[in-house]
PDB file of C-alpha atoms and ligand atoms in Angstrom:
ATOM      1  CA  UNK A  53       1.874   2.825  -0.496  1.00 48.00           C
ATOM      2  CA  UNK A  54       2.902   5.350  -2.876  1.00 48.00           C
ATOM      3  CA  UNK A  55       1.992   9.118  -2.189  1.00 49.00           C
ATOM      4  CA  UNK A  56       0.820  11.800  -4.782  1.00 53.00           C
ATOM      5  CA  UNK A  57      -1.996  12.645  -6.990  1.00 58.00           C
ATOM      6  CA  UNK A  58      -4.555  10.095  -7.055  1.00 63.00           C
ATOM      7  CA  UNK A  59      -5.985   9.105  -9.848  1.00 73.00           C
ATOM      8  CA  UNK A  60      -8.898  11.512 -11.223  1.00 76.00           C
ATOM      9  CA  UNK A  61     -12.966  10.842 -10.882  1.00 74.00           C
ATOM     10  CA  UNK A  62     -12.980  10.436 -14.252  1.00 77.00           C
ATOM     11  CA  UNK A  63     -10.541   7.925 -14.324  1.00 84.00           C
ATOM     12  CA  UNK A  64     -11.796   5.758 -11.710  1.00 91.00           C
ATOM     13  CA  UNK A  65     -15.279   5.545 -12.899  1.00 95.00           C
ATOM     14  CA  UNK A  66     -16.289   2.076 -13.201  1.00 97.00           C
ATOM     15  CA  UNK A  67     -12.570   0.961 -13.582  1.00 98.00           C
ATOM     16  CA  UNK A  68     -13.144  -2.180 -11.389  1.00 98.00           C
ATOM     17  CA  UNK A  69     -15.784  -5.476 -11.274  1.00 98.00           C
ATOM     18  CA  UNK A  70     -17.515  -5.906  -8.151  1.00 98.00           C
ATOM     19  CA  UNK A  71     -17.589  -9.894  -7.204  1.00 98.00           C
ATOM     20  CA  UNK A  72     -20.020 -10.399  -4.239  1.00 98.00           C
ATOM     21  CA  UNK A  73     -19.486 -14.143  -2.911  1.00 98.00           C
ATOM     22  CA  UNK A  74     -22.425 -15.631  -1.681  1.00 98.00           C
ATOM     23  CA  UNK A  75     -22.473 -19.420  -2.124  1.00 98.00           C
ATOM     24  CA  UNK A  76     -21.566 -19.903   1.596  1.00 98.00           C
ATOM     25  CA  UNK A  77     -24.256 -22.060   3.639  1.00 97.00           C
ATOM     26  CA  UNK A  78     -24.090 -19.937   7.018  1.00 97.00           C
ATOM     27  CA  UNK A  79     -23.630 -22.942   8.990  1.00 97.00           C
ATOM     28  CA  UNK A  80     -22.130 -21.182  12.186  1.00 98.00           C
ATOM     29  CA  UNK A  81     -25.687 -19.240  11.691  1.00 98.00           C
ATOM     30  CA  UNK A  82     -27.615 -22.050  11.961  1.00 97.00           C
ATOM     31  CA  UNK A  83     -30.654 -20.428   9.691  1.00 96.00           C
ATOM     32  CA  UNK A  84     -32.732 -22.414   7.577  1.00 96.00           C
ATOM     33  CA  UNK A  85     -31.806 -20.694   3.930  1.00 97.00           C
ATOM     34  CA  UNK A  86     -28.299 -19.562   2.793  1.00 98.00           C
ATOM     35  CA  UNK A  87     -26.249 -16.585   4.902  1.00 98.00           C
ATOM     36  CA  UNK A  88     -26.936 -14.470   1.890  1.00 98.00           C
ATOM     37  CA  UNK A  89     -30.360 -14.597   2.381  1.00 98.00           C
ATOM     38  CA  UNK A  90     -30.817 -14.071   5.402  1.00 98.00           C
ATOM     39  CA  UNK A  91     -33.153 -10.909   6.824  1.00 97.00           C
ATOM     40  CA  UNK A  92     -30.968  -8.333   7.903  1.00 97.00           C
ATOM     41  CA  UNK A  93     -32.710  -4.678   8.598  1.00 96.00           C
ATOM     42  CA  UNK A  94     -35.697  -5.766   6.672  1.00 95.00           C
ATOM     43  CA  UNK A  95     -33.431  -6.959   3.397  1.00 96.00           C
ATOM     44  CA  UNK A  96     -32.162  -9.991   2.795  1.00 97.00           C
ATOM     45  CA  UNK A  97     -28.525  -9.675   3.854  1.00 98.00           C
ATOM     46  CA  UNK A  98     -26.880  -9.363   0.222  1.00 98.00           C
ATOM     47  CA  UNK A  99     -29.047  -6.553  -0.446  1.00 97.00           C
ATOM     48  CA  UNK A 100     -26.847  -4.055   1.675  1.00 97.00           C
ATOM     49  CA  UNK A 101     -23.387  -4.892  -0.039  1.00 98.00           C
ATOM     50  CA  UNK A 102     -25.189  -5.136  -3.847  1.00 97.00           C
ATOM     51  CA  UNK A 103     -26.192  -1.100  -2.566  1.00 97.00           C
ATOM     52  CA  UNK A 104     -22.650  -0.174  -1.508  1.00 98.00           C
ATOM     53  CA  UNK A 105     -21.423  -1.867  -4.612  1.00 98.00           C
ATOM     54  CA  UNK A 106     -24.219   0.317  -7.147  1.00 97.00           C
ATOM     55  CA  UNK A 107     -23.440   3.388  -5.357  1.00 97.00           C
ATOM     56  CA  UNK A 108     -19.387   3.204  -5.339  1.00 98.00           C
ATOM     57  CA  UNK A 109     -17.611   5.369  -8.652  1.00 98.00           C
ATOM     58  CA  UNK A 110     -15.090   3.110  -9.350  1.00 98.00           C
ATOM     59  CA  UNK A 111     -17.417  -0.191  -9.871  1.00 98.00           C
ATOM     60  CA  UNK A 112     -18.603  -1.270 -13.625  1.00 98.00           C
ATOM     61  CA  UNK A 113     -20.197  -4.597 -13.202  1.00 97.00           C
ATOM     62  CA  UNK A 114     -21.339  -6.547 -10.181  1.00 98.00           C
ATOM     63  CA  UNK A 115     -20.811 -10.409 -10.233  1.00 98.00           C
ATOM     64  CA  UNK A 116     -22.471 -12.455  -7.483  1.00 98.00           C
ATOM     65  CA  UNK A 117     -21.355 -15.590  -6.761  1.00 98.00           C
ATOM     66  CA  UNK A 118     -24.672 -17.669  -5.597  1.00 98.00           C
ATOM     67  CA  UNK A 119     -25.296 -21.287  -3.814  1.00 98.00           C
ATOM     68  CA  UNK A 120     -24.912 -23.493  -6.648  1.00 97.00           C
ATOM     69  CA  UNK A 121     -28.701 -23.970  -8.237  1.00 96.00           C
ATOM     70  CA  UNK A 122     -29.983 -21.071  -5.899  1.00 96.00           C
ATOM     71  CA  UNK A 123     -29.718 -17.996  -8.709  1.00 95.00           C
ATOM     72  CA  UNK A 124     -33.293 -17.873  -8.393  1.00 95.00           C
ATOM     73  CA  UNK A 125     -33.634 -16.885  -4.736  1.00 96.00           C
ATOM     74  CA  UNK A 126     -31.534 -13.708  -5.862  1.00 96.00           C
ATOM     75  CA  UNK A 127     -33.432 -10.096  -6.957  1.00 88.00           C
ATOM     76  CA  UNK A 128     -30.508  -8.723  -8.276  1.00 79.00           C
ATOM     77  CA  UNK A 129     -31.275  -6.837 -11.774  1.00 85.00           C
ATOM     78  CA  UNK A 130     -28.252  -5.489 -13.564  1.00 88.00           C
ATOM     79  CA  UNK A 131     -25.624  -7.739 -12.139  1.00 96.00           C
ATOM     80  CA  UNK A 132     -24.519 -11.459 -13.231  1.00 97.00           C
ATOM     81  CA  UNK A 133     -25.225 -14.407 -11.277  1.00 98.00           C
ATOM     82  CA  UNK A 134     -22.600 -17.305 -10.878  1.00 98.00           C
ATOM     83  CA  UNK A 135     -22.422 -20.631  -9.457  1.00 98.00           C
ATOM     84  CA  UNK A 136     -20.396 -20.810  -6.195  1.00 98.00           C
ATOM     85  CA  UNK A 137     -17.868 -23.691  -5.119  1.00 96.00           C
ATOM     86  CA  UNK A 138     -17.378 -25.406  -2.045  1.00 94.00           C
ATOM     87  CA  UNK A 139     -15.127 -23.356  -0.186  1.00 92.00           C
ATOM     88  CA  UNK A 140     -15.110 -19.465  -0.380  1.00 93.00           C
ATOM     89  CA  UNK A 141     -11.569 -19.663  -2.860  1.00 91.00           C
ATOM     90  CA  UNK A 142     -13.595 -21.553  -5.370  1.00 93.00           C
ATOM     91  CA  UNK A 143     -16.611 -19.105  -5.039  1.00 96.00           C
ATOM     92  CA  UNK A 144     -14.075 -16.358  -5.881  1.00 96.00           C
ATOM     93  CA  UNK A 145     -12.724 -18.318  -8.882  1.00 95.00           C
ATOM     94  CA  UNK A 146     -15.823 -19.410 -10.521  1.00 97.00           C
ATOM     95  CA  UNK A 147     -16.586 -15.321 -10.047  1.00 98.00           C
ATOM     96  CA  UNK A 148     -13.459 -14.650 -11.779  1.00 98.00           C
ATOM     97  CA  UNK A 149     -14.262 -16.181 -15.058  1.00 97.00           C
ATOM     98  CA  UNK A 150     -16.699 -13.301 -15.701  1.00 97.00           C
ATOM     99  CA  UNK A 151     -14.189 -10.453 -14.879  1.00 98.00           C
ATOM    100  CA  UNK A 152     -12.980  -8.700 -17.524  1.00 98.00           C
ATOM    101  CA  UNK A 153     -11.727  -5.308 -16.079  1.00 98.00           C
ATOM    102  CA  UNK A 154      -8.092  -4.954 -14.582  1.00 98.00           C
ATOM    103  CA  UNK A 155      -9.370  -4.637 -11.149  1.00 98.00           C
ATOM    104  CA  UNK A 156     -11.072  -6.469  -9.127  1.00 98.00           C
ATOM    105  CA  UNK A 157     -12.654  -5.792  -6.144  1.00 98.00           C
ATOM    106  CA  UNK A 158     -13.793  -9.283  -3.926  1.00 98.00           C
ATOM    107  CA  UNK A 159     -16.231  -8.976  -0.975  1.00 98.00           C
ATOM    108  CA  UNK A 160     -17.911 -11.375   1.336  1.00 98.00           C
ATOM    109  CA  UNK A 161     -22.267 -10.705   0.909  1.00 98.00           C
ATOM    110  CA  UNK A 162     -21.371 -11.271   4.490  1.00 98.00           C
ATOM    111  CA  UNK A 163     -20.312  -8.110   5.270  1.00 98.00           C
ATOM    112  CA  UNK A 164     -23.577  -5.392   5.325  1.00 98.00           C
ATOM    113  CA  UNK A 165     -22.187  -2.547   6.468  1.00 98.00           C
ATOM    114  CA  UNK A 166     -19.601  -1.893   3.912  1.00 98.00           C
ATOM    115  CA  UNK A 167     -19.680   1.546   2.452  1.00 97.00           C
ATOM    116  CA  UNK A 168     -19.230   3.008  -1.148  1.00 98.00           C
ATOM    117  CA  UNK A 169     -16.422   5.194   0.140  1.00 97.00           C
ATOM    118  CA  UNK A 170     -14.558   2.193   1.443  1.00 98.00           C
ATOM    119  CA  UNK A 171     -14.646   0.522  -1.910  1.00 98.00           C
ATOM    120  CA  UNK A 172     -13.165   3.271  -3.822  1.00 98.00           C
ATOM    121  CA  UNK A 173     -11.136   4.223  -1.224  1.00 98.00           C
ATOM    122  CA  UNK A 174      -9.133   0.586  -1.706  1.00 98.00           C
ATOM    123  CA  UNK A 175      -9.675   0.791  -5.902  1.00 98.00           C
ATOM    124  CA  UNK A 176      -7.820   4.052  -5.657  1.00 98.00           C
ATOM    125  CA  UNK A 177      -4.901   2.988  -3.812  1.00 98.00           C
ATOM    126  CA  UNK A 178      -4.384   0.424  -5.386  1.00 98.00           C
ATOM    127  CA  UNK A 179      -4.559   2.254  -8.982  1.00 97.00           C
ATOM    128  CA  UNK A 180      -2.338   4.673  -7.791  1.00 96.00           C
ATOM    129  CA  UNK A 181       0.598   1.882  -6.308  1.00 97.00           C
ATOM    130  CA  UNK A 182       1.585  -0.209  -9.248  1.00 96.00           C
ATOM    131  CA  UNK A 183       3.841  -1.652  -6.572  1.00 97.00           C
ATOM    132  CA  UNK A 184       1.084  -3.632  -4.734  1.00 98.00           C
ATOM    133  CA  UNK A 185      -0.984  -6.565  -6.014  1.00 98.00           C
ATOM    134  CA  UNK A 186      -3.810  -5.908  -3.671  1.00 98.00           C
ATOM    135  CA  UNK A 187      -5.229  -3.486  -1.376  1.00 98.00           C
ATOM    136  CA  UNK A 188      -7.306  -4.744   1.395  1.00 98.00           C
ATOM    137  CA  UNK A 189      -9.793  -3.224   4.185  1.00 98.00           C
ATOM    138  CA  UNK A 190      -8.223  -3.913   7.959  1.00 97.00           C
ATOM    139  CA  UNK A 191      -9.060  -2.824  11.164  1.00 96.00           C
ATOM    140  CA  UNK A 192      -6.535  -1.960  14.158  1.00 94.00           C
ATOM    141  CA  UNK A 193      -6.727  -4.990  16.247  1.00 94.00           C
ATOM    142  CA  UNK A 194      -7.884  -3.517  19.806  1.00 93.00           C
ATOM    143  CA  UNK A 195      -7.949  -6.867  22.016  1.00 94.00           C
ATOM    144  CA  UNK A 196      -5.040  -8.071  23.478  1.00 96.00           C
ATOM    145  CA  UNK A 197      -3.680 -11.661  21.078  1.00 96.00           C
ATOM    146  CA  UNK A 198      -2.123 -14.111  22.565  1.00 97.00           C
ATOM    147  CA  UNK A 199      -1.141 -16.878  20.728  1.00 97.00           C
ATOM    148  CA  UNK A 200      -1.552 -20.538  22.684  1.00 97.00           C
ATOM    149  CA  UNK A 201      -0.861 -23.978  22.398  1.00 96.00           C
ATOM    150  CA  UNK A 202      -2.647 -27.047  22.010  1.00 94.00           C
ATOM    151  CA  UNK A 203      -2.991 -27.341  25.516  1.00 95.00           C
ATOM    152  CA  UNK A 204      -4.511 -24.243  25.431  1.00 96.00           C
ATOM    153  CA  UNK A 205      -1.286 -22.855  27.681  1.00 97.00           C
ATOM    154  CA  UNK A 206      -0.010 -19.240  26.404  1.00 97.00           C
ATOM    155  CA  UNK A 207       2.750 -19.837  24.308  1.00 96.00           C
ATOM    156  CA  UNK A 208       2.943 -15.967  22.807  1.00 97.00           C
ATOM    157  CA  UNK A 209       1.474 -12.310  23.885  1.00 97.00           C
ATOM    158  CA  UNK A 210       1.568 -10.752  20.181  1.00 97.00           C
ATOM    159  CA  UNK A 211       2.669  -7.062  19.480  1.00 96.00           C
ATOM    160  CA  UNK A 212      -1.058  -5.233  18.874  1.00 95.00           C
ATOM    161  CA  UNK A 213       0.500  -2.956  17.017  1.00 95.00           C
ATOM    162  CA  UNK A 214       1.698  -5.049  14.481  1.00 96.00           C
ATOM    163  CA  UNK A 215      -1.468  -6.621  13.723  1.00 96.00           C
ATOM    164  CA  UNK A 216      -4.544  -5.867  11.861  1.00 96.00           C
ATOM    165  CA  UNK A 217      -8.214  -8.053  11.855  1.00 95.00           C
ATOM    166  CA  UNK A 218      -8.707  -8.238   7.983  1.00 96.00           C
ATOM    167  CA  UNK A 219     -12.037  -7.583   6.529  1.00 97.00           C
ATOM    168  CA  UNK A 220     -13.372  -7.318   3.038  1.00 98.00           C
ATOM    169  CA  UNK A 221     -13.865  -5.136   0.294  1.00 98.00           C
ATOM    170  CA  UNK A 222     -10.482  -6.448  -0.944  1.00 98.00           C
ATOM    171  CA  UNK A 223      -9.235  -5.214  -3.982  1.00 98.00           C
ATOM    172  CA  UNK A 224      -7.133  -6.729  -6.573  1.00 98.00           C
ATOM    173  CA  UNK A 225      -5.022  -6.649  -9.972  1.00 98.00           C
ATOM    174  CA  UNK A 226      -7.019  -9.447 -11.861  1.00 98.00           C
ATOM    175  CA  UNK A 227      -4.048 -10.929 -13.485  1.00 97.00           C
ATOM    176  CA  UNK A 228      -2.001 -11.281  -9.820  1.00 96.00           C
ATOM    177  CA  UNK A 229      -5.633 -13.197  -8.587  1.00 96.00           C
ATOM    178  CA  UNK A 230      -6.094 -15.281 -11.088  1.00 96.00           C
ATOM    179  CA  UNK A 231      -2.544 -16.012 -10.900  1.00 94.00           C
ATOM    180  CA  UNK A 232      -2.221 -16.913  -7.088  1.00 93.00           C
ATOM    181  CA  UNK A 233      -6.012 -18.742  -7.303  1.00 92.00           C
ATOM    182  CA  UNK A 234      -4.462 -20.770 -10.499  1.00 91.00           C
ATOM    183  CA  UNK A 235      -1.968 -22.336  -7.827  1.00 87.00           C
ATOM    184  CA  UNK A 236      -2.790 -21.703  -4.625  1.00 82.00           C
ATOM    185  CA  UNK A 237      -3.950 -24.371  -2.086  1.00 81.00           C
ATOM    186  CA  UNK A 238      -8.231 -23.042  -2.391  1.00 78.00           C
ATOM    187  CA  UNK A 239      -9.347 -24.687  -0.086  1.00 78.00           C
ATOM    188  CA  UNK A 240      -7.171 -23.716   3.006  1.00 77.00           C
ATOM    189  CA  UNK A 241      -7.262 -19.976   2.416  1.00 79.00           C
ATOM    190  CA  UNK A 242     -10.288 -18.099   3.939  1.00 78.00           C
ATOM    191  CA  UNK A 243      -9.125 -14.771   1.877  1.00 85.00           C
ATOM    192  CA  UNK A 244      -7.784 -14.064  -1.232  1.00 90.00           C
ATOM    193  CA  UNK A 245      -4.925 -11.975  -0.285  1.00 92.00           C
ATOM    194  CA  UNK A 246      -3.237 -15.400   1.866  1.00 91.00           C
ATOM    195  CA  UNK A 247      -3.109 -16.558  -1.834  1.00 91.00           C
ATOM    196  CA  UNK A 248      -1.351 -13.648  -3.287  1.00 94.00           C
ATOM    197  CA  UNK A 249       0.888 -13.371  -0.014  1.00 92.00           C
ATOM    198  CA  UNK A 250       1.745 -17.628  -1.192  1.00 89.00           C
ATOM    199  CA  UNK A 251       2.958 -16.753  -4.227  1.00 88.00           C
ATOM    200  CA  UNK A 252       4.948 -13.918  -3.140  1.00 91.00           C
ATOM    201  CA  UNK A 253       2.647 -10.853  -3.889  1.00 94.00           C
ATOM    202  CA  UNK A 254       2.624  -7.366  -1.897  1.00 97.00           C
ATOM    203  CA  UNK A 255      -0.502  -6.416  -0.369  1.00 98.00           C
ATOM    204  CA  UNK A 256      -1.407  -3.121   1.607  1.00 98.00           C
ATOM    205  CA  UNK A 257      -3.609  -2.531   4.089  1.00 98.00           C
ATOM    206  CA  UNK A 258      -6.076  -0.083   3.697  1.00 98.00           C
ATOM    207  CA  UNK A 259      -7.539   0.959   7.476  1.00 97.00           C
ATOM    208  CA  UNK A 260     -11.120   0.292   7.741  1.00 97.00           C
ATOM    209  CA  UNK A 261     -13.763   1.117  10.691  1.00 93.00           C
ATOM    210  CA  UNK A 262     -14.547  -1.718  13.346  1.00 92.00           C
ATOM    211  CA  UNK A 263     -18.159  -1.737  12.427  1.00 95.00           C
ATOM    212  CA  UNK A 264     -17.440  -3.022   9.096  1.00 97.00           C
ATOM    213  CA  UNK A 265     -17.978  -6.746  11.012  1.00 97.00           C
ATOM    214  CA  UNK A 266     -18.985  -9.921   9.080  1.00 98.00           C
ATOM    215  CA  UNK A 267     -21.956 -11.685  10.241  1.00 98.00           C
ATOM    216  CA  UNK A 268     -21.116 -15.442  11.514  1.00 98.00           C
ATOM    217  CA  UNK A 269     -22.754 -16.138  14.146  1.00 98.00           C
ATOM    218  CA  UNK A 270     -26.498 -15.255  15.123  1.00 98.00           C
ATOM    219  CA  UNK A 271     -25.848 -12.559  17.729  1.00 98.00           C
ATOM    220  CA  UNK A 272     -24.407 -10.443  14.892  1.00 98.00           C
ATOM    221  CA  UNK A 273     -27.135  -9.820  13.025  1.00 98.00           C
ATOM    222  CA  UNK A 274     -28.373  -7.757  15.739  1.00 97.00           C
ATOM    223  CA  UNK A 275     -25.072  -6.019  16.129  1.00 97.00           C
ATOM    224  CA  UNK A 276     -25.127  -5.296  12.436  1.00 98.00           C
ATOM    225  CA  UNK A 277     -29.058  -3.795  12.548  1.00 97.00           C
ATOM    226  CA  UNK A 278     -28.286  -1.340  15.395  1.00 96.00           C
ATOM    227  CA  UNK A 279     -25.044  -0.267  13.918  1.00 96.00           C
ATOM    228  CA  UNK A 280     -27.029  -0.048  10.164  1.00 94.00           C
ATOM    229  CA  UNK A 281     -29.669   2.271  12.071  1.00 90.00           C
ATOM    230  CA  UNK A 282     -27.109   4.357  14.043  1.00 81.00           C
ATOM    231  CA  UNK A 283     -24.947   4.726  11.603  1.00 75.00           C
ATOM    232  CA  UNK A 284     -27.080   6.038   8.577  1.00 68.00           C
ATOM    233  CA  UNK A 285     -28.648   8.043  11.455  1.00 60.00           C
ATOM    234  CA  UNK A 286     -32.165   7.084  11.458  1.00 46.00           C
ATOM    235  CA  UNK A 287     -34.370   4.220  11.824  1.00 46.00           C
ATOM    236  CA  UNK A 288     -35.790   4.319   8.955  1.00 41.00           C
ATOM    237  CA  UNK A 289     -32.809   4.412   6.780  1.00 42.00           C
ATOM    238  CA  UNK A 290     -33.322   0.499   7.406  1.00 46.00           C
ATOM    239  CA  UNK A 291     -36.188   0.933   4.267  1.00 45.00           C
ATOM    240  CA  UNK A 292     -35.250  -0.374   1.152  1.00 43.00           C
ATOM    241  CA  UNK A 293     -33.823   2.111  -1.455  1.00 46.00           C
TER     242      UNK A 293
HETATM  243  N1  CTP B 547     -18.660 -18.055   0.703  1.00 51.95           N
HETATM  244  C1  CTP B 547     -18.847 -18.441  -0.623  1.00 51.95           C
HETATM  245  N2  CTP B 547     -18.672 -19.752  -0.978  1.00 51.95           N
HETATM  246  C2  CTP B 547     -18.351 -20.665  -0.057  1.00 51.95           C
HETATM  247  C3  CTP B 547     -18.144 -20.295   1.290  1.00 51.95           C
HETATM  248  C4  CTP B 547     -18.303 -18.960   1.638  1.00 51.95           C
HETATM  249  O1  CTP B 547     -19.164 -17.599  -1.463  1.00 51.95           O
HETATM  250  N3  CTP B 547     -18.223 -21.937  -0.439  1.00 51.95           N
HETATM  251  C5  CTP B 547     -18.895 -16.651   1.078  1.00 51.95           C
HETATM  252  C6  CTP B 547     -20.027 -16.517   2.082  1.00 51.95           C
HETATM  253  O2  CTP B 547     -21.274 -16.507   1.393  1.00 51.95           O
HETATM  254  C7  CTP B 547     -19.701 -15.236   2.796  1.00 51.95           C
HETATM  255  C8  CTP B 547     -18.185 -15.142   2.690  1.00 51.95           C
HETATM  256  O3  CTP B 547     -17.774 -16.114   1.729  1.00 51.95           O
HETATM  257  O4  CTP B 547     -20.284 -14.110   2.203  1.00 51.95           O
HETATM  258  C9  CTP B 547     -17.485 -15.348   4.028  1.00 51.95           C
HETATM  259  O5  CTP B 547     -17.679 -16.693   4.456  1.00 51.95           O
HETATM  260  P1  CTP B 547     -18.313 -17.125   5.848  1.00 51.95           P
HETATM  261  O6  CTP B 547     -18.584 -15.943   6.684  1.00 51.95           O
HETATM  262  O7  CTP B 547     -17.477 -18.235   6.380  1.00 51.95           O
HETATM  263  O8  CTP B 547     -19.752 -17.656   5.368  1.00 51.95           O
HETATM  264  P2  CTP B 547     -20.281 -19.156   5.334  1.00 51.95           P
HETATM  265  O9  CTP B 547     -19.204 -20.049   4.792  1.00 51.95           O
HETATM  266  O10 CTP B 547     -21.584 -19.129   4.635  1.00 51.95           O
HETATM  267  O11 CTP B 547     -20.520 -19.447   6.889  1.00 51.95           O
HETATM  268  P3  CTP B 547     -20.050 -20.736   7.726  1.00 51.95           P
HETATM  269  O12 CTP B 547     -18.533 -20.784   7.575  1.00 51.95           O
HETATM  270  O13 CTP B 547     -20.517 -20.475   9.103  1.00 51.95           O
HETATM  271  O14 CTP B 547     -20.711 -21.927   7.073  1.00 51.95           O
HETATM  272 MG1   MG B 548     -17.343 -20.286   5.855  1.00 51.95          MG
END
């Protein structure tokens, strides 16, 4: 990425829409009402990204895409609800339609413990790199990859070094999203930036923490509540604010 001034506060403030998909079902979770919804820390899961999202400089409006028919099960004043599709592509493209900044900044309700910093962190790089389409949170891959055949035989050890375990926030130049999503094969991608990378976009990696994990399977969710607790310091920083 390009180096140099950023781009100022003032600048930045509110340059971006926030677009929160949460139309998934949670089915590797197994619970009985949407992943969104889900308790995590005493809030339903959402809850925790909507709060990054308020709190980060660089975010105007929040969009939320929601099960299809579910808008009600959502407390979320200030921000716009949308109808979800049946993969997470289509969630991201009925979210779309109500973004009207240049920026866009797509994250799974999945993913509690994202932080405001990490969201403007991305919207600034990519604001300051007119070369890149997108500008996505990744973590250093620590476990050893190996890549293995259908006989489950090791075809491939993979250079660590080269490889990063993607996350979300993931932030993007609308036009280059609604672009790749306007011909890209939706329901095979499970990010957005595969679809920019189809249609020959550049997208940078922006190094995120570990703990920024998505919840999938049930075991996480207590992974995610100790790491909320330890890392906001105190037990009851699990309270509402
Ligand atoms: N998502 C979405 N619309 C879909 C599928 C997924 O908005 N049709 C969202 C989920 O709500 C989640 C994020 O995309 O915040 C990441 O997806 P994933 O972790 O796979 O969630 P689910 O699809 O709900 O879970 P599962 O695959 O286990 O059913
Ligand atoms: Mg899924």
């Amino acid at each position: 990425m390009a180096d140099g001034p950023g781009p100022g506060a003032r600048e930045m403030a509110g340059i971006a829409t926030a677009l929160i998909v949460a139309a998934g079902s949670g089915q590797r979770l197994g619970a009985a009402v949407p992943k969104a919804l889900v308790p995590v820390g005493g809030r339903p899961m959402y809850e925790w990204s909507l709060s990054a999202f308020q709190k980060a400089d660089s975010i105007g409006r929040i969009v939320i895409a929601v099960p299809p028919g579910g808008a009600g099960d959502f407390a979320a004043d200030g921000t716009e609800l949308v109808d979800g599709g049946d993969a997470r592509s289509k969630s991201v493209a009925a979210g779309l339609g109500r973004v009207e900044t240049d920026f866009v900044v797509v994250h799974d309700a999945a993913r509690p413990l994202v932080t405001p910093e990490l969201i403007d962190l991305g919207v600034e790089a990519l604001v300051r790199d007119p070369d890149v389409d997108a500008v996505i949170a990744a973590a250093p891959v620590t476990d050893t990859i190996k890549r293995v055949g259908p006989d489950e035989i090791v075809a491939e050890t993979l250079d660590r070094n080269e490889l990063r375990a993607v996350q979300t926030p993931q932030a993007f130049r609308t036009d280059a999203l609604r672009r790749a999503i306007a011909s890209g094969d939706l329901a095979g991608a499970t990010d957005d930036a595969f679809l920019i990378e189809s249609a020959g976009g550049r997208v940078a990696v922006l190094p995120s923490p570990p703990t920024n994990i998505k919840i999938t399977i049930p075991s996480d969710i207590e992974l995610a509540e100790l790491l909320l607790g330890s890392l906001a310091g105190t037990p009851t920083s699990l309270d509402k604010d």
